[in-house]
């Protein structure tokens, strides 16, 4: 059975979950900058995921 908290029915849900995952990892001291190969088992495509830090000017 699928975890309902991990449901990704649309792009907005994907972005929301990805944002939450990255923030939680950062808060726990995990170095998330880099790249990962995601194996596409069971007929799904393989993916290359890259995470980089973006420096943005602070709002005044």
XYZ file of N, CA and C in Angstrom:
180
model
N 0.839 -1.186 0.000
C 0.000 0.000 0.000
C 0.881 1.244 0.000
N 0.500 2.223 -0.808
C 1.269 3.457 -0.906
C 1.063 4.350 0.303
N 2.134 5.036 0.699
C 2.051 6.014 1.786
C 1.317 7.250 1.262
N 0.176 7.620 1.848
C -0.570 8.776 1.336
C 0.195 10.093 1.456
N 1.187 10.155 2.347
C 1.993 11.368 2.492
C 2.960 11.528 1.326
N 3.183 10.437 0.587
C 4.103 10.482 -0.544
C 3.368 10.487 -1.878
N 2.096 10.777 -1.864
C 1.310 10.829 -3.087
C 1.778 11.999 -3.953
N 1.989 11.728 -5.238
C 2.453 12.762 -6.163
C 1.533 12.764 -7.394
N 0.325 13.295 -7.234
C -0.613 13.282 -8.354
C -0.378 14.385 -9.388
N 0.471 15.365 -9.049
C 0.685 16.475 -9.978
C 2.027 17.144 -9.682
N 2.411 18.074 -10.563
C 3.708 18.752 -10.441
C 3.818 19.564 -9.159
N 2.730 20.174 -8.725
C 2.766 20.974 -7.493
C 3.055 20.093 -6.281
N 2.479 18.907 -6.241
C 2.740 17.966 -5.144
C 4.187 17.504 -5.163
N 4.708 17.238 -6.370
C 6.108 16.839 -6.505
C 7.020 17.925 -5.950
N 6.791 19.174 -6.344
C 7.632 20.276 -5.874
C 7.516 20.457 -4.367
N 6.318 20.340 -3.829
C 6.106 20.490 -2.384
C 6.869 19.402 -1.610
N 6.777 18.147 -2.057
C 7.472 17.057 -1.370
C 8.987 17.167 -1.522
N 9.446 17.542 -2.707
C 10.883 17.702 -2.927
C 11.440 18.822 -2.055
N 10.721 19.936 -1.966
C 11.132 21.051 -1.112
C 11.224 20.615 0.339
N 10.213 19.892 0.803
C 10.207 19.415 2.189
C 11.385 18.476 2.445
N 11.649 17.563 1.520
C 12.751 16.616 1.666
C 14.098 17.332 1.731
N 14.312 18.293 0.851
C 15.580 19.026 0.833
C 15.752 19.843 2.109
N 14.698 20.503 2.558
C 14.790 21.299 3.796
C 15.068 20.420 5.007
N 14.380 19.282 5.108
C 14.605 18.372 6.238
C 16.033 17.837 6.240
N 16.535 17.466 5.075
C 17.905 16.969 4.987
C 18.892 18.050 5.416
N 18.693 19.268 4.937
C 19.573 20.380 5.302
C 19.531 20.643 6.802
N 18.328 20.642 7.386
C 18.178 20.862 8.827
C 18.880 19.785 9.646
N 19.027 18.596 9.087
C 19.683 17.491 9.785
C 21.166 17.379 9.448
N 21.718 18.405 8.786
C 23.144 18.447 8.525
C 23.620 17.564 7.389
N 22.719 17.122 6.546
C 23.095 16.274 5.417
C 23.537 17.166 4.263
N 24.718 16.870 3.706
C 25.219 17.618 2.559
C 24.479 17.118 1.323
N 23.529 17.891 0.857
C 22.695 17.431 -0.246
C 23.120 17.987 -1.595
N 24.169 18.802 -1.610
C 24.630 19.328 -2.891
C 25.406 18.233 -3.610
N 25.034 17.975 -4.845
C 25.706 16.947 -5.625
C 24.745 16.273 -6.575
N 25.111 15.081 -7.010
C 24.296 14.370 -7.983
C 24.061 12.931 -7.580
N 22.947 12.383 -8.033
C 22.573 11.001 -7.741
C 21.987 10.370 -8.987
N 22.295 9.098 -9.177
C 21.646 8.303 -10.210
C 20.456 7.619 -9.570
N 19.298 7.747 -10.191
C 18.095 7.089 -9.694
C 17.762 5.980 -10.682
N 17.861 4.731 -10.213
C 17.640 3.564 -11.059
C 16.152 3.381 -11.326
N 15.793 3.314 -12.574
C 14.391 3.176 -12.951
C 13.967 1.724 -13.059
N 13.888 1.050 -11.931
C 13.452 -0.347 -11.924
C 12.054 -0.496 -12.522
N 11.726 -1.710 -12.903
C 10.377 -2.070 -13.360
C 9.890 -1.233 -14.542
N 10.777 -0.968 -15.491
C 10.366 -0.280 -16.704
C 10.339 1.233 -16.638
N 10.659 1.807 -15.475
C 10.719 3.269 -15.360
C 12.057 3.751 -15.908
N 12.141 4.990 -16.405
C 13.423 5.489 -16.913
C 14.423 5.716 -15.784
N 15.708 5.678 -16.127
C 16.756 6.068 -15.187
C 16.809 7.598 -15.168
N 17.202 8.153 -14.016
C 17.254 9.601 -13.856
C 18.595 10.017 -13.277
N 19.048 11.201 -13.643
C 20.215 11.834 -13.043
C 19.690 13.063 -12.310
N 19.820 13.073 -10.987
C 19.300 14.169 -10.169
C 20.474 15.000 -9.662
N 20.426 16.306 -9.891
C 21.501 17.202 -9.469
C 20.904 18.294 -8.583
N 21.528 18.514 -7.414
C 21.091 19.556 -6.486
C 22.248 20.532 -6.304
N 21.972 21.809 -6.520
C 22.979 22.850 -6.322
C 22.395 23.956 -5.449
N 23.267 24.641 -4.748
C 22.857 25.782 -3.926
C 22.730 26.997 -4.837
N 21.667 27.761 -4.654
C 21.450 28.985 -5.419
C 21.559 30.156 -4.456
N 22.509 31.050 -4.720
C 22.657 32.253 -3.898
C 21.791 33.353 -4.493
N 20.844 33.824 -3.700
C 19.961 34.900 -4.143
C 20.131 36.092 -3.210
N 19.992 37.282 -3.768
C 20.069 38.491 -2.949
C 18.899 38.497 -1.972
N 19.167 38.896 -0.738
C 18.116 38.974 0.277
C 17.153 40.099 -0.066
N 15.887 39.885 0.259
C 14.891 40.943 0.051
C 15.154 42.084 1.020
N 15.011 43.308 0.541
C 15.224 44.481 1.405
C 13.970 44.850 2.132
